[in-house]
Short mmCIF file of C-alpha atoms in Angstrom, two decimals:
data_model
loop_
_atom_site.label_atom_id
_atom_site.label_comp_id
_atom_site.label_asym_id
_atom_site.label_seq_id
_atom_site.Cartn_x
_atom_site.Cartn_y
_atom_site.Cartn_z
CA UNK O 227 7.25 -19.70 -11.14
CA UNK O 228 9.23 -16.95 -12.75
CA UNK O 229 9.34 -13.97 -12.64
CA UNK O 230 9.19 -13.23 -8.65
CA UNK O 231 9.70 -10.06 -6.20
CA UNK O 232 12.13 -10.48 -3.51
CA UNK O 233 12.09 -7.75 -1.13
CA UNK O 234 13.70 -7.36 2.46
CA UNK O 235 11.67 -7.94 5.26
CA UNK O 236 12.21 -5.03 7.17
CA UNK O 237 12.50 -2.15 4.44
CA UNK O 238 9.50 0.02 3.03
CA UNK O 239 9.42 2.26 0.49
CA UNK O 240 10.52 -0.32 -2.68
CA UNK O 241 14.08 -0.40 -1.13
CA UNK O 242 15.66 -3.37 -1.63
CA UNK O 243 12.96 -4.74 -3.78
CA UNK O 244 14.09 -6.21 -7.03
CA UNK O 245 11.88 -8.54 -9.62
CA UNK O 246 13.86 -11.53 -10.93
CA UNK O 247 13.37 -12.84 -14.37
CA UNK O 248 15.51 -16.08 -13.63
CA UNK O 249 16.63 -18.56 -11.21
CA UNK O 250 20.15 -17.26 -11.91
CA UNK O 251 19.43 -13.76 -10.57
CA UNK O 252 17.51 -15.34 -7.26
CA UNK O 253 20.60 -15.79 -5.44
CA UNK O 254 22.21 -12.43 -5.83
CA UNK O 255 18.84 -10.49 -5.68
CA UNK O 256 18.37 -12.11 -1.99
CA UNK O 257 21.40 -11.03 -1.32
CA UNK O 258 21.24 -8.08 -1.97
CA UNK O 259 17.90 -7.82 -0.54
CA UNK O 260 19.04 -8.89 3.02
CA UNK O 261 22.16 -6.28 3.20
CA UNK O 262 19.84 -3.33 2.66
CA UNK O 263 19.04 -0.83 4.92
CA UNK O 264 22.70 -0.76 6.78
CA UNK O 265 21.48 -4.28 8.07
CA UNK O 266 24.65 -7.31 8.53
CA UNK O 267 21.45 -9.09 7.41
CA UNK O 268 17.47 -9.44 7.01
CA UNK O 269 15.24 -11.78 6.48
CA UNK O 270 14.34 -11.62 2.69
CA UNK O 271 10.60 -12.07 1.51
CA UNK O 272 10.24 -14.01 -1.83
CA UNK O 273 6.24 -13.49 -3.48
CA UNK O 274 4.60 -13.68 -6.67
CA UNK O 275 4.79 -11.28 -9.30
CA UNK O 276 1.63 -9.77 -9.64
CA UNK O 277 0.23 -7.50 -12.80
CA UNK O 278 -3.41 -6.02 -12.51
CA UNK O 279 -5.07 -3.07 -11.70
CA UNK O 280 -2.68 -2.20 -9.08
CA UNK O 281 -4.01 0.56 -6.33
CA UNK O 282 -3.63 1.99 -2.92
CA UNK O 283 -6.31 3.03 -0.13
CA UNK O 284 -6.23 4.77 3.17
CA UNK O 285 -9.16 3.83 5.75
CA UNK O 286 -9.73 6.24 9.05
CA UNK O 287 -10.81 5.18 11.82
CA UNK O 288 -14.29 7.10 13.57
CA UNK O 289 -14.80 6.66 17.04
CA UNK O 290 -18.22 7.14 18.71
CA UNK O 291 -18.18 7.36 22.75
CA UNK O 292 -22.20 6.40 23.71
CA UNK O 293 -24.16 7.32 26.77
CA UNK O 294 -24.14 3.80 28.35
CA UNK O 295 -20.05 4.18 28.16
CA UNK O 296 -20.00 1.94 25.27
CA UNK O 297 -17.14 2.84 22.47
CA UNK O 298 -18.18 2.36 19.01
CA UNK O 299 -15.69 2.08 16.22
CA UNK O 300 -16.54 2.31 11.96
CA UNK O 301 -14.34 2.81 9.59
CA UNK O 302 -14.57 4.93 6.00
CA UNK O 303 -12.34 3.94 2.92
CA UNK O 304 -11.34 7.49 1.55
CA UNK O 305 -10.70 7.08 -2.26
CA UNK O 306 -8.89 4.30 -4.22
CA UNK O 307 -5.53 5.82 -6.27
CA UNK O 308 -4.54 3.86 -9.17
CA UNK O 309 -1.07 3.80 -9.57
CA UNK O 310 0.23 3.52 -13.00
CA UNK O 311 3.90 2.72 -13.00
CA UNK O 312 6.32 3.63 -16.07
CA UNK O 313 5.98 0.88 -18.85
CA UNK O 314 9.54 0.24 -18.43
CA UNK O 315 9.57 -0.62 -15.17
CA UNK O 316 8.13 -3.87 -13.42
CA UNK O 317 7.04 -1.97 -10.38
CA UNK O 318 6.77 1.00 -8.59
CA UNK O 319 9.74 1.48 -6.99
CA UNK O 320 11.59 4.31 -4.95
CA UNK O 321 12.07 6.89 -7.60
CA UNK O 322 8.53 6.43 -8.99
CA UNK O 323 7.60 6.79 -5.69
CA UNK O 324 9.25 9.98 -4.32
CA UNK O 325 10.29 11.83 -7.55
CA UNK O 326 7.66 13.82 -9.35
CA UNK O 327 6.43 13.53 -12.67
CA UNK O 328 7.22 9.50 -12.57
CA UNK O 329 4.31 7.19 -11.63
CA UNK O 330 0.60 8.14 -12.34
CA UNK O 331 -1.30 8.09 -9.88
CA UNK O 332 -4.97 8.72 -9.95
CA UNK O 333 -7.67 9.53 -7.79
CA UNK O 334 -10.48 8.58 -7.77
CA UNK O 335 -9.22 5.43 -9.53
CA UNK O 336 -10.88 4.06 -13.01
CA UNK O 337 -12.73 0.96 -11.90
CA UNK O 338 -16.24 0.41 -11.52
CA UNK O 339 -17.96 0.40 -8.32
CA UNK O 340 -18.32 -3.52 -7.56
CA UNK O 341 -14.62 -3.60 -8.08
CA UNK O 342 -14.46 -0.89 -5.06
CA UNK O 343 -16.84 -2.44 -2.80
CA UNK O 344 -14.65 -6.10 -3.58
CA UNK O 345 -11.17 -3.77 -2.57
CA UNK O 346 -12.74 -2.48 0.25
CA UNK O 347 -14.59 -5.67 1.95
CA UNK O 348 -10.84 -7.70 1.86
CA UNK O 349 -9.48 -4.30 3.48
CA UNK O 350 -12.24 -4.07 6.04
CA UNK O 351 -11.55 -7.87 6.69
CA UNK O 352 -7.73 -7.15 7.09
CA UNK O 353 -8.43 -4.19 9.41
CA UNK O 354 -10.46 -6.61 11.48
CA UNK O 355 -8.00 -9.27 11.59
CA UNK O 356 -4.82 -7.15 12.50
CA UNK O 357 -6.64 -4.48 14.84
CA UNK O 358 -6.03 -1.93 13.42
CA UNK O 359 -6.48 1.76 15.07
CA UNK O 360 -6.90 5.27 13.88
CA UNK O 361 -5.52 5.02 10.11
CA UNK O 362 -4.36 1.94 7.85
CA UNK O 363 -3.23 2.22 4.44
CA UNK O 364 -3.05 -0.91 1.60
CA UNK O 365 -1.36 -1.35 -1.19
CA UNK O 366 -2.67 -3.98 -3.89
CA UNK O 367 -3.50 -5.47 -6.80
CA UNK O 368 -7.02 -6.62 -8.68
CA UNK O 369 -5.76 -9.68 -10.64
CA UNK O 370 -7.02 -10.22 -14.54
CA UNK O 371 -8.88 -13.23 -12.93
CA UNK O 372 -10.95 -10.93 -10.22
CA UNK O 373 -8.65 -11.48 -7.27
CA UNK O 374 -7.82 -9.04 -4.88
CA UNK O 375 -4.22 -9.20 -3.22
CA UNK O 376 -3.15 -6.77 -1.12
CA UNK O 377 0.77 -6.87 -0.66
CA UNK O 378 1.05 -4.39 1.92
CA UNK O 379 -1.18 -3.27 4.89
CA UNK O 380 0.26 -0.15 6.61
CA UNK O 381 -1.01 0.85 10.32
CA UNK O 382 0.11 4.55 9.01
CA UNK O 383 0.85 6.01 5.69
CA UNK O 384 3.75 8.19 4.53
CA UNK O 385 3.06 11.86 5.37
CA UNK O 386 4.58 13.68 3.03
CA UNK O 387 2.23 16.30 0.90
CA UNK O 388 2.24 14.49 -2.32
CA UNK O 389 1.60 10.99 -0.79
CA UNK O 390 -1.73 8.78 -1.36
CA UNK O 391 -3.24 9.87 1.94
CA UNK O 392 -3.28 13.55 1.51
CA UNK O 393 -4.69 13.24 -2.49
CA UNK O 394 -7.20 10.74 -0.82
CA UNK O 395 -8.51 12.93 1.74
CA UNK O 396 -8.66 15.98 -0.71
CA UNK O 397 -11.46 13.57 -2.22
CA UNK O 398 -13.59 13.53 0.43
CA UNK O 399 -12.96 17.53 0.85
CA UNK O 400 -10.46 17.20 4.10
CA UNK O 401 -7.29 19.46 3.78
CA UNK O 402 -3.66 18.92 5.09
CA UNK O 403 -4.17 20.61 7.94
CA UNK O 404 -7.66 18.80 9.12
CA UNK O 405 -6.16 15.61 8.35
CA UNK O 406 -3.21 15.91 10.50
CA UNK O 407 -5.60 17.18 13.53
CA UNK O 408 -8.01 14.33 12.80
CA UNK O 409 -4.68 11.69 13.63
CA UNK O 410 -3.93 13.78 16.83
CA UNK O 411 -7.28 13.05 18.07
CA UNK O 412 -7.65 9.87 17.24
#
């Protein structure tokens, strides 16, 4: 059962988040977990720790407007980014995440393409189930065993110039600015 991520409920960006190695650390890691973010308290999330091929990938959201009045909706995966945390870290957390020079992350990511089409088909399926409009991001993991877990699905991404949705769209040949005006349309 060990180890485990516990994580706050209502936090993003890794805050909060903490693995635990032992069921002598659960207690003060939850604790811990459910005073973050200025909160008296939070629900606290308890999951598996997962190791794989761990990745993130934005979708956008095309809308077509037809003759007969009918609205259409498709939507494109823009690249997968591998993220390769530091070795002595068991995730990526906060400073990986915002600091330069920390993480790796890599776009397009190394894995073959039936490993893409199986990332994107659960995403599509997630997209479907939670209704998602316009953008959706998701964060996950391709298990030694073939299994793809997402662990976060994001109706919109972080926005800062250096985060997976920009590098994404500079993949597909979009830039900062046509991004941004493709998010006010939509």
């Amino acid at each position: 059962m060990m180890p485990v991520v516990v994580k706050p409920a209502h936090e993003g960006s890794s805050l909060g988040v903490s693995v635990v190695q032992s069921e002598l650390e659960l207690a003060q890691a939850c604790y811990e977990a459910s005073r973050c973010g200025g909160y008296d308290y939070q629900d606290v999330l308890i999951e598996e720790y997962i190791q794989g091929f761990e990745f993130c990938t934005v979708f956008l959201e095309s809308v077509t407007e037809h003759e007969d009045g009918i609205t259409t909706s498709t939507w494109k995966p823009l690249s997968i980014t591998e993220v390769v945390h530091e070795s002595e870290s068991y995730f990526f957390d906060y400073t990986q995440k915002y600091m330069p020079g920390r993480a790796h992350r890599i776009t397009p990511a190394r894995c073959d393409s039936a490993t893409a089409e199986k990332i994107y088909a659960v995403c599509q399926r997630i997209i479907k189930l939670i209704e998602f409009r316009s953008v959706a991001r998701f964060d996950g993991f391709v298990t030694q065993d073939g299994r793809v877990v997402i662990i976060d699905s994001n109706p919109i991404s972080g926005m800062g110039p250096s985060f997976f949705l920009f590098h994404q769209a500079a993949e597909v040949g979009m830039s900062h600015g046509e991004f941004i005006n493709l998010l006010i349309v939509s």
